[in-house]
Short mmCIF file of C-alpha atoms in Angstrom, two decimals:
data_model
loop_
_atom_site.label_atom_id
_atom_site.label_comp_id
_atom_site.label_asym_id
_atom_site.label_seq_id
_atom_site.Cartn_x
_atom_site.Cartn_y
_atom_site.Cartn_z
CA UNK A 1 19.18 22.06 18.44
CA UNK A 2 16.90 19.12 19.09
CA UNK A 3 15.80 16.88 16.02
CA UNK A 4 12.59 17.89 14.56
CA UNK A 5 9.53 15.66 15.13
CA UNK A 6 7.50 14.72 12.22
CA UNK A 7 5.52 17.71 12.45
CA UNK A 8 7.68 20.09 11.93
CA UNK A 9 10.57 20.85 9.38
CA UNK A 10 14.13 21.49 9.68
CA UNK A 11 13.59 24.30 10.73
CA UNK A 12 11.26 24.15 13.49
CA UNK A 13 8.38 24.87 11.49
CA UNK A 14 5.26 23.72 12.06
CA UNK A 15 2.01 23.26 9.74
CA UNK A 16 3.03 24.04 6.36
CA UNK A 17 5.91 21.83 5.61
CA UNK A 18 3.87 18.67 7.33
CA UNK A 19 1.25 19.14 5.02
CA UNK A 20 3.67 19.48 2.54
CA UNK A 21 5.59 15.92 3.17
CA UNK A 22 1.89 14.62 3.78
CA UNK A 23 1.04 15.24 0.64
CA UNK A 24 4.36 13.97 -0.77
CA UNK A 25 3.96 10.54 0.69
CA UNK A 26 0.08 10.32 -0.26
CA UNK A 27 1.00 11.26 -3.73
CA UNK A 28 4.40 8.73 -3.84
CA UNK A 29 1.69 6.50 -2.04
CA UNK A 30 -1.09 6.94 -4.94
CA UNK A 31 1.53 6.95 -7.63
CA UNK A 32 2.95 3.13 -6.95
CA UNK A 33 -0.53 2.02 -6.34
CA UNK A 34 -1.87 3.00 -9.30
CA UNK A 35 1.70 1.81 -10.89
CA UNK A 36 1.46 -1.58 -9.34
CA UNK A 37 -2.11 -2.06 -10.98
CA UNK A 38 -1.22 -0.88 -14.23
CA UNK A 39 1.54 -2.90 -14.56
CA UNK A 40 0.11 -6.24 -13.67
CA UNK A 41 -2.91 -5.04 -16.11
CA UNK A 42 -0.24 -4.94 -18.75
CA UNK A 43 2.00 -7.97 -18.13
CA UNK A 44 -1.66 -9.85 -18.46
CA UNK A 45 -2.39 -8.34 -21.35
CA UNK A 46 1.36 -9.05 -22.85
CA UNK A 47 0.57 -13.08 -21.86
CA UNK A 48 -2.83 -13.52 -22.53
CA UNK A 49 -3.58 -11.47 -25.63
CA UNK A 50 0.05 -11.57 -27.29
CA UNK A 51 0.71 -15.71 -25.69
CA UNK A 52 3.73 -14.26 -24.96
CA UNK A 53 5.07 -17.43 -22.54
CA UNK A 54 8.55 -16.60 -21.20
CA UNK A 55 8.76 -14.48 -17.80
CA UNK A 56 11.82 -14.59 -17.06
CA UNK A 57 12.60 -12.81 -20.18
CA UNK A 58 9.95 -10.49 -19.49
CA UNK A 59 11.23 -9.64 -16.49
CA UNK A 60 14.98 -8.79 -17.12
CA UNK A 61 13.85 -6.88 -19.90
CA UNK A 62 11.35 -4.81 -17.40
CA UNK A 63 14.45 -4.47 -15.03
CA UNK A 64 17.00 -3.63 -17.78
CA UNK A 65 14.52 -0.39 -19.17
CA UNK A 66 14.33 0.97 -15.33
CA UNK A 67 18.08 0.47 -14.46
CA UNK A 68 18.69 2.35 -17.91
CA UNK A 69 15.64 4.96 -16.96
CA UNK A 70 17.22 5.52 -13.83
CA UNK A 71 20.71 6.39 -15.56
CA UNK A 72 18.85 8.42 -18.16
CA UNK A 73 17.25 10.64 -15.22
CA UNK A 74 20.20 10.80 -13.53
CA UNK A 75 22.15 12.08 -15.75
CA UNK A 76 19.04 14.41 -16.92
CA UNK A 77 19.60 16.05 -13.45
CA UNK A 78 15.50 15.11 -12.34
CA UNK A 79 16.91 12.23 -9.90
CA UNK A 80 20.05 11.78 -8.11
CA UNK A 81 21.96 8.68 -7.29
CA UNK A 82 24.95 7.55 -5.24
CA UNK A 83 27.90 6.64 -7.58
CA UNK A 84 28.38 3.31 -7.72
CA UNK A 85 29.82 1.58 -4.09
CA UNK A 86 31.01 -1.81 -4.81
CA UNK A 87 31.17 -2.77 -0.81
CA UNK A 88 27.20 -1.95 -0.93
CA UNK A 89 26.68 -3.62 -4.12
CA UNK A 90 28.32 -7.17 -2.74
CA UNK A 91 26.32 -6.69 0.73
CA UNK A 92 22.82 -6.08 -1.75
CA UNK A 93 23.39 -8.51 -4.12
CA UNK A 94 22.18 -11.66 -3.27
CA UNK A 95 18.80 -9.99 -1.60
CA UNK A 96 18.49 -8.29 -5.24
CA UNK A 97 19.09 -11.81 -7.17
CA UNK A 98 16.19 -13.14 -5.06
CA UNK A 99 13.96 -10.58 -5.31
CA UNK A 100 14.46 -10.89 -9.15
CA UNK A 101 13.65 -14.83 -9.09
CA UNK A 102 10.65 -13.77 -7.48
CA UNK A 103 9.24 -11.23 -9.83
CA UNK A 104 10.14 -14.20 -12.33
CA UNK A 105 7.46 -16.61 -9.95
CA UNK A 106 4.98 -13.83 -9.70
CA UNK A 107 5.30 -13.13 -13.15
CA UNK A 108 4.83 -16.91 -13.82
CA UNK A 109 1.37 -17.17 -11.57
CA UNK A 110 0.21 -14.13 -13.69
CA UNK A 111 0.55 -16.16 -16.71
CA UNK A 112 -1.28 -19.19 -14.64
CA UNK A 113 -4.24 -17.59 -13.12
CA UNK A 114 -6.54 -14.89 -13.67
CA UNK A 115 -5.91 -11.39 -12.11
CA UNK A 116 -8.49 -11.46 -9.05
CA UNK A 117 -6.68 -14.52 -7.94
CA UNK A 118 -3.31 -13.23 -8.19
CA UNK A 119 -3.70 -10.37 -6.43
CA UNK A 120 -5.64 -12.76 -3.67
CA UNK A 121 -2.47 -14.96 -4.01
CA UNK A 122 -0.09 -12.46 -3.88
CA UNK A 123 -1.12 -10.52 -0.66
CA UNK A 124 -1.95 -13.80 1.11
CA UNK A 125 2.15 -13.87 1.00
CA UNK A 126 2.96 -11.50 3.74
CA UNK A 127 1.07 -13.03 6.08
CA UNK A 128 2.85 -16.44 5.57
CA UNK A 129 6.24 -14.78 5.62
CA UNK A 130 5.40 -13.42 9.17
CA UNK A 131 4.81 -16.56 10.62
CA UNK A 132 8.02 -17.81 8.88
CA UNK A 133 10.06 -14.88 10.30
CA UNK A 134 8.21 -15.65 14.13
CA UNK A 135 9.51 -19.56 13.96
CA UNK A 136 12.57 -18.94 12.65
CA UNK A 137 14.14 -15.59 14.00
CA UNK A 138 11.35 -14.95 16.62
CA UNK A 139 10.34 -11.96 15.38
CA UNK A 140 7.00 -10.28 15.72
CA UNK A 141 6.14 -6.79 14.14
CA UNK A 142 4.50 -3.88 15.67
CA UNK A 143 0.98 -4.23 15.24
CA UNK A 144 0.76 -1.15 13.08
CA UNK A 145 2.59 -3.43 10.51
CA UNK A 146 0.24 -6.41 11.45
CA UNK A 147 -2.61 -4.36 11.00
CA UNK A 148 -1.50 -3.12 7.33
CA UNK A 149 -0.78 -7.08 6.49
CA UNK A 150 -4.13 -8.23 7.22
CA UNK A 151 -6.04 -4.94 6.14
CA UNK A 152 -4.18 -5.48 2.60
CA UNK A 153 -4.86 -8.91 3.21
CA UNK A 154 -8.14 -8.91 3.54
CA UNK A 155 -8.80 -6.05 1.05
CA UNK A 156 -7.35 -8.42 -1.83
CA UNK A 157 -9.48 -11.86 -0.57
CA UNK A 158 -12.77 -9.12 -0.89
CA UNK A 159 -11.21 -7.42 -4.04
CA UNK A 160 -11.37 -11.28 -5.59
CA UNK A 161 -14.42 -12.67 -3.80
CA UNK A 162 -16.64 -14.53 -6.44
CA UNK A 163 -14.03 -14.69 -8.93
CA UNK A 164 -12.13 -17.40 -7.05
CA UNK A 165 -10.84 -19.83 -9.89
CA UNK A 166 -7.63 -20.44 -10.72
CA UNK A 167 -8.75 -19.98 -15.22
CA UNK A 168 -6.33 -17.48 -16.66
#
C-alpha cells in the first residue's frame, strides 16, 4: 500500500480527516501565537512593573516549570514522551544550551527596549541568520520558507512602525 498524501489519512481517506489535521495545525498554529504574545506581554510586565532585573534567572525558572509540566502531563496520561535516551540527549545538548543563552539575550532586550521594537528586533533575526547560513554552508531555503521570513519580517517592522525607539 502506497503512503498516503497529505490529503488523505491512513487509511486512504479523503476529506474528513484533512480537514481534521487542518484544523489541528491551525489550532496548534493559533495556540503558540497567541502563547508567544502573551508571554512576552508578561515577562514585560514582570521587568517593568515588578523591576525585576535578572533574566537569566527568569529564564531557568520558566524552563524548570515546563520541564516539570511536561513530567506532570506525562505521567497524567494527557501527553506522552520517549523515556529518557542518553545517546539523544548528548547529540541535543549543546543545540539546547544555546538555545537557552538565547532566550537569556532575548529576555535581556525585553528588559532594554519597549515591546514594538522587540518584536521588530526579534523577527529581523531570521533574515540575518539566512544570509549567515548562505556564506557559510551555502545554503539557500525553498522560497516557501523565504517567503514566510520576510512576510513575518515585514509584518513585525509594520506591527512597530511609529513606535520605533529603543525607551523601555
Amino acid at each position: 500500500m502506497p503512503l498516503p498524501t497529505h490529503h488523505q489519512d491512513l487509511h486512504g481517506n479523503k476529506g474528513a480527516a484533512a480537514r481534521k489535521m487542518r484544523v489541528a495545525g491551525i489550532s496548534a498554529a493559533l495556540f503558540y501565537g497567541s502563547m508567544s504574545v502573551a508571554s512576552v506581554f508578561l515577562n514585560k510586565a514582570i521587568f517593568q512593573v515588578w523591576r525585576y532585573r535578572y533574566p537569566a534567572s527568569l529564564v531557568t525558572g520558566q524552563t524548570v516549570f515546563t520541564v516539570l509540566a511536561i513530567f506532570l502531563l506525562s505521567n497524567l496520561g494527557v501527553i506522552k514522551i520517549a523515556k529518557f535516551n542518553k545517546t539523544h540527549f548528548k547529540r541535543v545538548f549543546l543545540v539546547s544550551a544555546v538555545f537557552q543563552l538565547k532566550l537569556v539575550l532575548d529576555m535581556s532586550a525585553l528588559v532594554l527596549v519597549n515591546i514594538p521594537m522587540y518584536g521588530i528586533l526579534k523577527s529581523a533575526t531570521t533574515p540575518f541568520v539566512m544570509l549567515l547560513d548562505y556564506l557559510l554552508r551555502q545554503r539557500v531555503p525553498s522560497a516557501r520558507i523565504q517567503g514566510a521570513v520576510w512576510l513575518t519580517t515585514c509584518g513585525g517592522v509594520v506591527a512597530g512602525d511609529g513606535d520605533l525607539y529603543f525607551d523601555p
